[in-house]
mmCIF file of C-alpha atoms and ligand atoms in Angstrom:
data_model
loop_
_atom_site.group_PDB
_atom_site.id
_atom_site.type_symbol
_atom_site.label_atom_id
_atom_site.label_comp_id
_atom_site.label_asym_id
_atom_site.label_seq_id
_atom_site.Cartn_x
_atom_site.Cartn_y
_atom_site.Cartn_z
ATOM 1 C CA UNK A 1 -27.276 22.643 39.665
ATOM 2 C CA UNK A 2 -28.450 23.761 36.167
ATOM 3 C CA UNK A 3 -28.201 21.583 32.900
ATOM 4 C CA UNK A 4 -25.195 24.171 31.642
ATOM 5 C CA UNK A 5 -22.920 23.782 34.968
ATOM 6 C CA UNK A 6 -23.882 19.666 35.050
ATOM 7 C CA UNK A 7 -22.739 19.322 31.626
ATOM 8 C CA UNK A 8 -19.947 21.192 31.997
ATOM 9 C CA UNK A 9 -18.948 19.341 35.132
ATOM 10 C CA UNK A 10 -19.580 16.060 34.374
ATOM 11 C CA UNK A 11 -16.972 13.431 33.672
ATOM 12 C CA UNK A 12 -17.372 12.090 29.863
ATOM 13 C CA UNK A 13 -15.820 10.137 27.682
ATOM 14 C CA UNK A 14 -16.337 10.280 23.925
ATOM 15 C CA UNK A 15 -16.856 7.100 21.698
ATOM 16 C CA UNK A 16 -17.317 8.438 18.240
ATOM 17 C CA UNK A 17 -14.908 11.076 16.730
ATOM 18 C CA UNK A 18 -12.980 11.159 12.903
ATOM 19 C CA UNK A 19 -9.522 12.805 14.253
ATOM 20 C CA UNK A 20 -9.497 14.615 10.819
ATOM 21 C CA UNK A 21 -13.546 16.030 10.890
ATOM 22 C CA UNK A 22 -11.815 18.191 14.004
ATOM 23 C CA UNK A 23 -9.761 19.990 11.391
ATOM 24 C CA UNK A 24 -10.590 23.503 11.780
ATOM 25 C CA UNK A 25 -10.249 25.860 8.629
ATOM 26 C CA UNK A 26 -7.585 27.899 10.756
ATOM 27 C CA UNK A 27 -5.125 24.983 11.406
ATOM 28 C CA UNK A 28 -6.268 24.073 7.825
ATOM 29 C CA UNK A 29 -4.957 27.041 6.651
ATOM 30 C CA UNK A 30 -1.684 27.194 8.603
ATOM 31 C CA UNK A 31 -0.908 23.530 7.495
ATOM 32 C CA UNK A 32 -1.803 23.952 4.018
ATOM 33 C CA UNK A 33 0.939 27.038 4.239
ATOM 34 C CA UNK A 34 3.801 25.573 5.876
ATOM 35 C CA UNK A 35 3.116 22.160 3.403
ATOM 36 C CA UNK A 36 2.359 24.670 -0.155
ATOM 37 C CA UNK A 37 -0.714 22.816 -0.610
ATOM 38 C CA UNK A 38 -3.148 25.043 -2.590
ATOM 39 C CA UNK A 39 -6.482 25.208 -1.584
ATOM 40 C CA UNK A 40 -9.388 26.592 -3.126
ATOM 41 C CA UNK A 41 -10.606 28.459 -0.220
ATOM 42 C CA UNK A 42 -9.596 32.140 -0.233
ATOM 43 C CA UNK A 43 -10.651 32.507 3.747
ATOM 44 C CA UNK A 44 -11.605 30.616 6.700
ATOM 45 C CA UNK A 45 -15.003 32.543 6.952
ATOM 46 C CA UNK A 46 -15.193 31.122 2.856
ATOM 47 C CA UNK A 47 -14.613 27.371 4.000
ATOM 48 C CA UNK A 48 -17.200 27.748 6.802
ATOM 49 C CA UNK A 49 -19.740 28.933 4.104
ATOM 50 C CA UNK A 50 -18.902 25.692 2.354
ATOM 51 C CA UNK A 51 -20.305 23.622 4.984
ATOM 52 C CA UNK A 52 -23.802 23.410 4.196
ATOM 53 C CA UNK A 53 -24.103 19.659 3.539
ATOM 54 C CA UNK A 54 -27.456 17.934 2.024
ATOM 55 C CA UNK A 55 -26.706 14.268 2.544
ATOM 56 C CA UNK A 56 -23.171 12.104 4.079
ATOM 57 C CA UNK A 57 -21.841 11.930 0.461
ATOM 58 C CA UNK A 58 -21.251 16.205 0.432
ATOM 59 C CA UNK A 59 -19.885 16.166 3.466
ATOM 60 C CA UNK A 60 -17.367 13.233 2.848
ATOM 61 C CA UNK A 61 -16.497 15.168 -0.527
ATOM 62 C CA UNK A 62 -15.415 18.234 1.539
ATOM 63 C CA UNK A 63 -14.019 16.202 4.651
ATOM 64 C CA UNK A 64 -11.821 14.304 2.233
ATOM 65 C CA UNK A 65 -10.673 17.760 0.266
ATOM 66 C CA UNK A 66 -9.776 19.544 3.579
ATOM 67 C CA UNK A 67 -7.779 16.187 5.019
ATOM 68 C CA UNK A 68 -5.707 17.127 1.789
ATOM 69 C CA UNK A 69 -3.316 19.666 3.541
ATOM 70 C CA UNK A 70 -2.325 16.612 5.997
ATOM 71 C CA UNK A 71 1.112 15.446 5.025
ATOM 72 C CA UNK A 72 3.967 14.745 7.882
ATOM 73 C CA UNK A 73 3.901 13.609 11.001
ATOM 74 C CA UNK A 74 3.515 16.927 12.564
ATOM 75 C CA UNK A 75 0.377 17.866 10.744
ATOM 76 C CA UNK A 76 -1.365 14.677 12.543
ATOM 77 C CA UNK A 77 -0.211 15.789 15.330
ATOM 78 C CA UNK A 78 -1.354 19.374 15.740
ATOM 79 C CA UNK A 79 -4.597 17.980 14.327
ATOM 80 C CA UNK A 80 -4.738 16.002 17.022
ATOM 81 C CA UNK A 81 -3.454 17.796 19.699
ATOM 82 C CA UNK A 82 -5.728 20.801 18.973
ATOM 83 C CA UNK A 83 -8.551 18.059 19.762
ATOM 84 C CA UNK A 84 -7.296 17.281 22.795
ATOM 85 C CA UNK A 85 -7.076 20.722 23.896
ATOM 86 C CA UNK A 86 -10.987 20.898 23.448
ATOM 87 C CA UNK A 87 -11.526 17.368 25.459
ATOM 88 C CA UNK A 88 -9.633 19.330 28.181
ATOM 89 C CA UNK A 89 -11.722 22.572 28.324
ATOM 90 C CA UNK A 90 -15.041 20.241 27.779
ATOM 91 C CA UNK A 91 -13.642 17.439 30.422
ATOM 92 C CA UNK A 92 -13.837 15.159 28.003
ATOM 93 C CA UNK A 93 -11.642 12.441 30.026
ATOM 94 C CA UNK A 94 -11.538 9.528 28.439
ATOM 95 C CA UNK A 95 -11.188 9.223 24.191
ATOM 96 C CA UNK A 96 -11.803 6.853 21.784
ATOM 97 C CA UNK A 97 -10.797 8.166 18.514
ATOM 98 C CA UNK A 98 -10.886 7.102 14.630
ATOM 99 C CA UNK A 99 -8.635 7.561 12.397
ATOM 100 C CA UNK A 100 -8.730 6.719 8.405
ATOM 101 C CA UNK A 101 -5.553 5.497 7.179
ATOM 102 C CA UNK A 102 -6.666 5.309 3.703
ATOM 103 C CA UNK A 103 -7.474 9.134 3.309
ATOM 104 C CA UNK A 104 -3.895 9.677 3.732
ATOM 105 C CA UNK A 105 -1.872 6.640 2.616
ATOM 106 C CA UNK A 106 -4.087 7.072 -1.095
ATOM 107 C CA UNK A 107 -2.258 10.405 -1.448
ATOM 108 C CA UNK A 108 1.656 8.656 -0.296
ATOM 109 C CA UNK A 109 1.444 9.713 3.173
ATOM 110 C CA UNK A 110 2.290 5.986 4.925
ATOM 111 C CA UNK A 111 0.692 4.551 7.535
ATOM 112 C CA UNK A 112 3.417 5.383 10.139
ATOM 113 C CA UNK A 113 3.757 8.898 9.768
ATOM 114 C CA UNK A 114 -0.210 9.283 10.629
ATOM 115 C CA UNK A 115 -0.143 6.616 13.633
ATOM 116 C CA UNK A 116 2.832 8.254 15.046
ATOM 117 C CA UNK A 117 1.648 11.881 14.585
ATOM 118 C CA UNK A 118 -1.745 10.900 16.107
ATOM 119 C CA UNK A 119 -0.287 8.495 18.818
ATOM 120 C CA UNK A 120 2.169 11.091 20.150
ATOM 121 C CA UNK A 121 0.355 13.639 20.898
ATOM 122 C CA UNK A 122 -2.632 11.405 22.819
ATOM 123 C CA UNK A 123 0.709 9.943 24.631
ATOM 124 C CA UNK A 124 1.592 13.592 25.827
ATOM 125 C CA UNK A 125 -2.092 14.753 26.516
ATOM 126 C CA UNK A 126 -2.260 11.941 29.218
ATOM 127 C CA UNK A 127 0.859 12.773 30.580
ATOM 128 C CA UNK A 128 0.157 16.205 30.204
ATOM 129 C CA UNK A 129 -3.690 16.121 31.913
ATOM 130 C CA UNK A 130 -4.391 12.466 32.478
ATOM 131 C CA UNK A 131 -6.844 12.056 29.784
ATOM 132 C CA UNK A 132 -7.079 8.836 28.580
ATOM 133 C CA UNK A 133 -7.636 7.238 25.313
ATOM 134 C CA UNK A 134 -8.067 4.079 22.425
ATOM 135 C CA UNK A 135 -7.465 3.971 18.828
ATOM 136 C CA UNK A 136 -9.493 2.943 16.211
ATOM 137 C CA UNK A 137 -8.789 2.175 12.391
ATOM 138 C CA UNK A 138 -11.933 2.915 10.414
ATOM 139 C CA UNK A 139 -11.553 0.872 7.020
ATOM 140 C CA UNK A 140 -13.175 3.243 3.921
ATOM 141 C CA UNK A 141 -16.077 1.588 3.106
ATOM 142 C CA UNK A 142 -15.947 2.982 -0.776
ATOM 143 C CA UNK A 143 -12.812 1.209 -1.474
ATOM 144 C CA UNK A 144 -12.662 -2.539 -1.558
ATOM 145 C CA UNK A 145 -12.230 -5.597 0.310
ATOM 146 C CA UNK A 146 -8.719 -5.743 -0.789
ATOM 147 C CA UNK A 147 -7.744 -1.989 -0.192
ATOM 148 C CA UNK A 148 -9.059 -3.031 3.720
ATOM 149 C CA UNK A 149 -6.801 -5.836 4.011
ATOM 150 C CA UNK A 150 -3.878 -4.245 2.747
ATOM 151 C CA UNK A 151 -4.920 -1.138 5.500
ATOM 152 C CA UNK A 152 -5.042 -4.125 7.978
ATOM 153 C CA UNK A 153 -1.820 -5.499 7.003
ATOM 154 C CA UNK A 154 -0.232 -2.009 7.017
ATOM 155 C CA UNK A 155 -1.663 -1.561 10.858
ATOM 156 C CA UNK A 156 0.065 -5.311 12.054
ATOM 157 C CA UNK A 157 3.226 -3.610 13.620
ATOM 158 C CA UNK A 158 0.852 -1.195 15.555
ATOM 159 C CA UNK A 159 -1.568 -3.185 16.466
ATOM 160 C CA UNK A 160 -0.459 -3.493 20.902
ATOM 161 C CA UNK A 161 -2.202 0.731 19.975
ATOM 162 C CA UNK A 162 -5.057 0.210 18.349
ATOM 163 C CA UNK A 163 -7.893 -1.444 20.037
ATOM 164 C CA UNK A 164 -10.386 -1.892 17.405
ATOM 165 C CA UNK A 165 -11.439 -1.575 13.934
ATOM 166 C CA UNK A 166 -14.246 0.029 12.135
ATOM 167 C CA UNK A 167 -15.906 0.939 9.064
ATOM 168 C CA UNK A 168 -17.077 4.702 7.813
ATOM 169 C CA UNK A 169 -17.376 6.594 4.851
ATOM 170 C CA UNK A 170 -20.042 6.086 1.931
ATOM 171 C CA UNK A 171 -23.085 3.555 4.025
ATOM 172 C CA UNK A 172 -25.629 3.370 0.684
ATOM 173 C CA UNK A 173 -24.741 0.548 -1.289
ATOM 174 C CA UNK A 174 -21.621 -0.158 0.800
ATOM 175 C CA UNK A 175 -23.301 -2.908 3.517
ATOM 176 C CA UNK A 176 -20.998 -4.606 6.532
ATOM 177 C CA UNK A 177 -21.318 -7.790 4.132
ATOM 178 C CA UNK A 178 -18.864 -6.185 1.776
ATOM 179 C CA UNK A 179 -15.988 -6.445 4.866
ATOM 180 C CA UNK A 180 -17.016 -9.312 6.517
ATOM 181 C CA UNK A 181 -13.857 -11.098 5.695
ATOM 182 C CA UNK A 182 -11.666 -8.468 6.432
ATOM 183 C CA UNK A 183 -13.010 -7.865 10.011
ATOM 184 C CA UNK A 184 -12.536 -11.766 10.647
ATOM 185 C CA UNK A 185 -9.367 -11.476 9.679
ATOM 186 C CA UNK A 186 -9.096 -8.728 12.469
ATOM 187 C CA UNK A 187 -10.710 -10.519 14.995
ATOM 188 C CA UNK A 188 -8.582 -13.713 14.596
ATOM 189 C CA UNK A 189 -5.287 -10.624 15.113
ATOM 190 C CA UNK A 190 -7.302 -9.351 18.443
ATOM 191 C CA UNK A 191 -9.105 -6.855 17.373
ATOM 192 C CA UNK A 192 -12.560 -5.573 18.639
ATOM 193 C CA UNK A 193 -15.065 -4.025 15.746
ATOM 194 C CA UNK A 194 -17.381 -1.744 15.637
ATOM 195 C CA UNK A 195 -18.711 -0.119 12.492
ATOM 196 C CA UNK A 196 -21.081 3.036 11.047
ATOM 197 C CA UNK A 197 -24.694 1.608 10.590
ATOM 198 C CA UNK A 198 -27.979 3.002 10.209
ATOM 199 C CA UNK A 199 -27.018 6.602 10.009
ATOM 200 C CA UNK A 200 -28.494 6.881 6.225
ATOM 201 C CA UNK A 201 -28.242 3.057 5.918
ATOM 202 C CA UNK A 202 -31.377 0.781 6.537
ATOM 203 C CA UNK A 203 -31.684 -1.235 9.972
ATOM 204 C CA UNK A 204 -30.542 -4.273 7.854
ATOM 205 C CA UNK A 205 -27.081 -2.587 7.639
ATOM 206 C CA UNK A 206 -27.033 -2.852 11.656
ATOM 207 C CA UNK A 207 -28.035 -6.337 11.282
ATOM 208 C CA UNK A 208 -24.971 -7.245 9.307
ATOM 209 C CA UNK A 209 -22.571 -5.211 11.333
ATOM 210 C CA UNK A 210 -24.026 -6.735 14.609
ATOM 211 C CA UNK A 211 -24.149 -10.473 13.121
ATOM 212 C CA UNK A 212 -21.198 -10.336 10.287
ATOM 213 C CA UNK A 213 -18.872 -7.920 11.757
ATOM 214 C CA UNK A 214 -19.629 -9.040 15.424
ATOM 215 C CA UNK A 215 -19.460 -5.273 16.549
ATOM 216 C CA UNK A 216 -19.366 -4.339 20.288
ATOM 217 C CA UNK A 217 -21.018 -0.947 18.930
ATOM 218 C CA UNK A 218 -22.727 -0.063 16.667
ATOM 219 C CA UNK A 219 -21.663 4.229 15.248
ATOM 220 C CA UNK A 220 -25.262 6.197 14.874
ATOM 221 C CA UNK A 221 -27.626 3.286 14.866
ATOM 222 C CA UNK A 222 -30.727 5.747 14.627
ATOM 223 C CA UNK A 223 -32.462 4.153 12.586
ATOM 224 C CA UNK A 224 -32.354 0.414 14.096
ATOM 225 C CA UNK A 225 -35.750 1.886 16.063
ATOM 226 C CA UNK A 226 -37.497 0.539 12.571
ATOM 227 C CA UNK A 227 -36.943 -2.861 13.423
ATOM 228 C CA UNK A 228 -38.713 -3.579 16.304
ATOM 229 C CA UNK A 229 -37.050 -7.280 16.831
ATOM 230 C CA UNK A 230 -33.287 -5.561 15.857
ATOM 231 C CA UNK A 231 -34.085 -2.963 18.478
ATOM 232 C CA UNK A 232 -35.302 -5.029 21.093
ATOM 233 C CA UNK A 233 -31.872 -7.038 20.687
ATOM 234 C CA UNK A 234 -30.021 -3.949 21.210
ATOM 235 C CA UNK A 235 -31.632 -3.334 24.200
ATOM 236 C CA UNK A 236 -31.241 -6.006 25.582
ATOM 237 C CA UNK A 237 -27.696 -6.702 24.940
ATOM 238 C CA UNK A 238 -26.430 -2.956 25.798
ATOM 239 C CA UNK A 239 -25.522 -2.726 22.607
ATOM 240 C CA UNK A 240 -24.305 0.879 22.812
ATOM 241 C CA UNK A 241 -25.100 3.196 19.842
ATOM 242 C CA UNK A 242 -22.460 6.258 19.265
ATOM 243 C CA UNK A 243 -25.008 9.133 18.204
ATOM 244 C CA UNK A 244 -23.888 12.683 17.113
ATOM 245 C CA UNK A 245 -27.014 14.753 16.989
ATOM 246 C CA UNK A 246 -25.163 17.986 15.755
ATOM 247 C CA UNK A 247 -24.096 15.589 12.602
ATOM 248 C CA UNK A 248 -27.066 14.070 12.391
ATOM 249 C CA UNK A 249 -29.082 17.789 12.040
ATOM 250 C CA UNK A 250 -26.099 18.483 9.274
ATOM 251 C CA UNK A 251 -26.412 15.652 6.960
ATOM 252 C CA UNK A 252 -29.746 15.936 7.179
ATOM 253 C CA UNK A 253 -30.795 12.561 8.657
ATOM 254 C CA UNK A 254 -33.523 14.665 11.112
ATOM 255 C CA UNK A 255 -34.389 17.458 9.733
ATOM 256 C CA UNK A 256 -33.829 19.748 13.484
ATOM 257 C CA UNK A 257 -32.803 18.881 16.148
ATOM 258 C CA UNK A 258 -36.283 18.920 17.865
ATOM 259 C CA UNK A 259 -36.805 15.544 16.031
ATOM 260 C CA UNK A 260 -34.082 13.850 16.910
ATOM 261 C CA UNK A 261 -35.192 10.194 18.039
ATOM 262 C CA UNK A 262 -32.218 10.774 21.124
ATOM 263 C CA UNK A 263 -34.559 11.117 24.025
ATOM 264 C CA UNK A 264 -36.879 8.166 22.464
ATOM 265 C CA UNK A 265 -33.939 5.620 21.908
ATOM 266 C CA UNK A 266 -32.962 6.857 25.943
ATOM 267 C CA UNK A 267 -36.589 5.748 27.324
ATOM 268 C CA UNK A 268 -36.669 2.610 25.242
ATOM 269 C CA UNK A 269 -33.515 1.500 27.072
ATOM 270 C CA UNK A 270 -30.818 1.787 24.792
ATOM 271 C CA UNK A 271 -27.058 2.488 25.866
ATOM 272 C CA UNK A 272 -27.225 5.741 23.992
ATOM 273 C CA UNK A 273 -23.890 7.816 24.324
ATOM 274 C CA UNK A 274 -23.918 11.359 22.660
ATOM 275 C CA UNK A 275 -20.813 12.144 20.296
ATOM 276 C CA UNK A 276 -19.312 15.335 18.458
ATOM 277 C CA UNK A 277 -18.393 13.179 15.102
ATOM 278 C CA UNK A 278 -16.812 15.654 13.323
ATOM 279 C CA UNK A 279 -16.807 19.102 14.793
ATOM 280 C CA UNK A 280 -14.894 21.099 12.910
ATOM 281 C CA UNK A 281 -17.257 20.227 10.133
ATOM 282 C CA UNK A 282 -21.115 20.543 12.062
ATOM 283 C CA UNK A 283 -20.415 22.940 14.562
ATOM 284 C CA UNK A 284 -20.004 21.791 18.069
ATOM 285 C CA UNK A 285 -17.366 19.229 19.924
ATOM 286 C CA UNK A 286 -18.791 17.677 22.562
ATOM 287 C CA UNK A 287 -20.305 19.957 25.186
ATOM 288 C CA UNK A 288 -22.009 21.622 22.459
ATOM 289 C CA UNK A 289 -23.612 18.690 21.352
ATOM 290 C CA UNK A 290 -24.690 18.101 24.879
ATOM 291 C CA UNK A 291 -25.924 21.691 25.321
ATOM 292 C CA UNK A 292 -28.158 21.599 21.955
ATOM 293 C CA UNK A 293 -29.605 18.196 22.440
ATOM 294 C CA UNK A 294 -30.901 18.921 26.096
ATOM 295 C CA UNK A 295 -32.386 22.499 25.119
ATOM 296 C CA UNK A 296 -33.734 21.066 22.082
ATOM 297 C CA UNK A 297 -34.906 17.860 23.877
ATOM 298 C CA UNK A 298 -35.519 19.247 27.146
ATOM 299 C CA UNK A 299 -33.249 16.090 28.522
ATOM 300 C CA UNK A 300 -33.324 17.036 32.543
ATOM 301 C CA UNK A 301 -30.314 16.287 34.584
ATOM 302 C CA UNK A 302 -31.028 12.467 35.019
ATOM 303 C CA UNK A 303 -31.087 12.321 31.514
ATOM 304 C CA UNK A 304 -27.573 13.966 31.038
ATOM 305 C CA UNK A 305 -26.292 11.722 33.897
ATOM 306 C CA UNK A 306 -27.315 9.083 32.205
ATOM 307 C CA UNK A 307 -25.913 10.066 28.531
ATOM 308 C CA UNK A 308 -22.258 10.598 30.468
ATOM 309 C CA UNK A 309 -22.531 6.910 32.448
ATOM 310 C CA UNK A 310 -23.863 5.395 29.207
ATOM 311 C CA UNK A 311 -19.926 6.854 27.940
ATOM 312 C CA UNK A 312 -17.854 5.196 30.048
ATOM 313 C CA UNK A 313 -20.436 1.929 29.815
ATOM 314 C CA UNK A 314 -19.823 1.656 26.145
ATOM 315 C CA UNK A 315 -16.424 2.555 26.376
ATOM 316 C CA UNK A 316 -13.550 0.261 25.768
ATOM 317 C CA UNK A 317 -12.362 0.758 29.193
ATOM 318 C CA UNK A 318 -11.326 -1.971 31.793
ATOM 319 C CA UNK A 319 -14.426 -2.496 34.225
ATOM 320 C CA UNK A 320 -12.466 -0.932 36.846
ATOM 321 C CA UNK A 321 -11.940 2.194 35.071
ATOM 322 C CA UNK A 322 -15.406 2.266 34.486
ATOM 323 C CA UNK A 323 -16.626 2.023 37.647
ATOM 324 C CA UNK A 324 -14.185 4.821 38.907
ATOM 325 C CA UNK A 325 -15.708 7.119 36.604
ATOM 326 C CA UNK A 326 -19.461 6.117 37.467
ATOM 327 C CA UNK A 327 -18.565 6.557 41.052
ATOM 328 C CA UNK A 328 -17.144 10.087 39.960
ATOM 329 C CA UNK A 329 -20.122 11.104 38.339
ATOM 330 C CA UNK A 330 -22.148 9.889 41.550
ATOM 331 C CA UNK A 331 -20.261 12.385 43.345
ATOM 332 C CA UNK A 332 -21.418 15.093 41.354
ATOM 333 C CA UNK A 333 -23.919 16.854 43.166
HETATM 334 N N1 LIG B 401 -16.472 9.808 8.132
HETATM 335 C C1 LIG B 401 -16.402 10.895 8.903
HETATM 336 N N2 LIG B 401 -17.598 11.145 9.454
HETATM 337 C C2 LIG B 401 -18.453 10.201 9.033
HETATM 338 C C3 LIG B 401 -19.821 9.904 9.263
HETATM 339 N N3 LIG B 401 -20.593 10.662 10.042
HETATM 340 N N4 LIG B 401 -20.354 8.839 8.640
HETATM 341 C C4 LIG B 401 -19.609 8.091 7.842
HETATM 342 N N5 LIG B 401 -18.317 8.314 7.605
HETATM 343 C C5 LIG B 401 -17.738 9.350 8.198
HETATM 344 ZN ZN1 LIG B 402 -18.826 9.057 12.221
#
C-alpha cells in the first residue's frame, strides 16, 4: 500500500484542534450575512490573501477578527459541524476539540450558547457516523488569572462535557505560572489539563505546564528537544506532544517544512501525534498535514502507523477504546 492510500485509510484520532481556526472564509461569509456583521473582507479569495502570518501574535489578531461573525447558537454549530464533515471524509474517528469561551463571551455571546452550539452538533455527528469525541476549554492566556476563573466558574454546570482544560493564545511573556491557581482549582473540580508550550515559548514554559499545571499533554512541545533532561522526561513518561506541522511552517516556528524536528522527536521516542490546529487558517485539516509531513519528511509507512497509534495513545480515551483502535490499525494491511 502507498503512503497516500495508508493515510487515507488509517484510523486517527485528532488531539489538537481550535473549533473556531476551522472557520472557513465561505461559512465566514454566510454567517457574517445572516448575523449583519460587517467585515472588512470584500471576498473569500481577499481573506485567504490575508493569511500570510509572520509570528503566533498575526495569526491570533486575524483568528480573533474572523471568530467575530460567531454569535448564536447556530453559528457554533455549523462551525462545528462543517469540521466534522472533514473528520468524516479524512476518517478522523475519534476528536478532541478546543474551544475558547472567552473569544466569544468578551463580545456578550454567553457561555451556553457556544457549549450548546458546539456540543450538539458533535452529539449528532456520533449518532450520525459514530465518530467520537472530548471537549476542552482553553483559558486565553492574554487575559488574567481572574478572567480564567470566572471562564471556569462559567463552565461548572457543563462540566459531566468537558474533559479537560487548557491554555492557548499569546505564549511570550504569558508562562503556565501565570494560571497555576486556576488549573488547581480545575483539578480539585475533575478536570484533566493540558496546555500550549514550547511552540514560540522556551522549554522552561513546558517545564511549568508539566510541573505547575500537571498536564497529561503538552500542545506543540517542539522545542522541549533543547532541554536535554526536560526531553528525556518526556520520553520517558509518554508524555504526548500535539504537533501541527502545517501551523508550525505558518507561524513561522520552522522555516519549511523540510526542517521540521517531527521525524527527530519520532526516533528519540516521543509520543508524537500530528494535528491540523487550525485549518481553515494554514491550509490543511488533518490528512493534509499527514500528506505534507511524510513527503516532506519522507516518514515511510511505519512511521505513519506509528503517528496514528501515538493518536489514540495520547488520547483521552478509555484503555479499551484504545486498544480497539490499535487493533484496527493492526488490521490494516
Ligand atoms: N489559538 C489558536 N491556535 C493557536 C496556536 N497555534 N497557539 C496558541 N493559541 C492558539
Ligand atoms: Zn493550538
Amino acid at each position: 500500500m502507498d503512503s497516500l492510500e495508508l493515510i487515507r485509510k488509517i484510523p486517527k484520532a485528532e488531539l489538537h484542534l481550535h473549533i473556531e481556526g476551522s472557520l472557513e472564509p465561505e461559512l465566514m461569509f454566510e454567517i457574517a450575512k445572516r448575523n449583519q456583521i460587517p467585515i472588512r473582507f470584500q471576498s473569500v479569495e481577499e481573506v485567504r490573501k490575508a493569511y500570510s502570518f509572520s509570528n503566533l501574535q498575526s495569526f491570533l489578531d486575524i483568528y480573533y477578527e474572523g471568530a467575530r461573525v460567531l454569535l448564536k447558537e447556530q453559528d457554533f454549530y455549523d462551525l462545528t459541524w462543517a469540521y466534522l464533515l472533514r473528520c468524516k471524509e479524512d476518517h478522523v474517528v475519534h476528536t478532541e476539540i478546543f474551544f475558547d469561551p472567552q473569544t466569544h463571551t468578551h463580545r456578550g455571546v454567553s457561555f451556553e450558547t457556544v457549549f450548546n452550539g458546539i456540543h450538539r452538533a458533535l452529539c449528532d455527528a456520533r449518532v450520525e457516523w459514530g465518530i467520537s469525541f472530548k471537549l476542552i476549554l482553553c483559558f486565553l492566556r492574554h487575559l488574567t488569572e481572574e478572567d480564567a476563573f470566572e471562564t471556569l466558574r462559567q463552565a461548572l454546570p457543563f462540566k459531566k462535557e468537558i474533559i479537560a482544560v487548557g491554555l492557548d493564545s499569546s505564549e511570550l511573556g504569558h508562562p503556565p505560572s501565570k494560571f497555576k491557581r486556576v488549573f488547581e482549582a480545575a483539578i480539585a473540580e475533575g478536570f484533566l489539563t493540558v496546555a500550549h508550550a514550547g511552540e514560540e515559548g522556551p522549554p522552561a514554559y513546558v517545564r511549568e505546564a508539566l510541573d505547575l499545571l500537571h498536564v497529561s499533554r503538552i500542545d506543540h512541545g517542539v522545542r522541549s528537544i533543547e532541554d536535554a533532561a526536560l526531553f528525556g522526561e518526556i520520553v520517558r513518561k509518554r508524555i504526548p506532544l500535539t504537533v501541527c506541522p502545517l501551523s508550525n511552517v505558518k507561524l513561522r516556528v520552522f522555516p519549511e517544512l523540510r526542517k521540521h524536528n517531527l521525524k527527530k522527536l519520532l526516533h528519540a521516542g516521543a509520543c508524537v501525534i500530528l494535528n491540523s490546529d487550525d485549518p481553515a487558517y494554514f491550509g490543511g485539516y488533518l490528512n493534509q498535514n499527514f500528506i505534507e509531513t511524510a513527503k516532506a519528511l519522507e516518514l515511510n509507512g511505519e512511521e505513519i502507523r506509528k503517528l496514528a497509534e501515538n493518536s489514540f495513545e495520547g488520547s483521552f480515551l478509555e484503555s479499551s477504546q484504545k486498544d480497539a483502535w490499535l487493533q484496527k490499525i493492526r488490521e490494516i494491511k
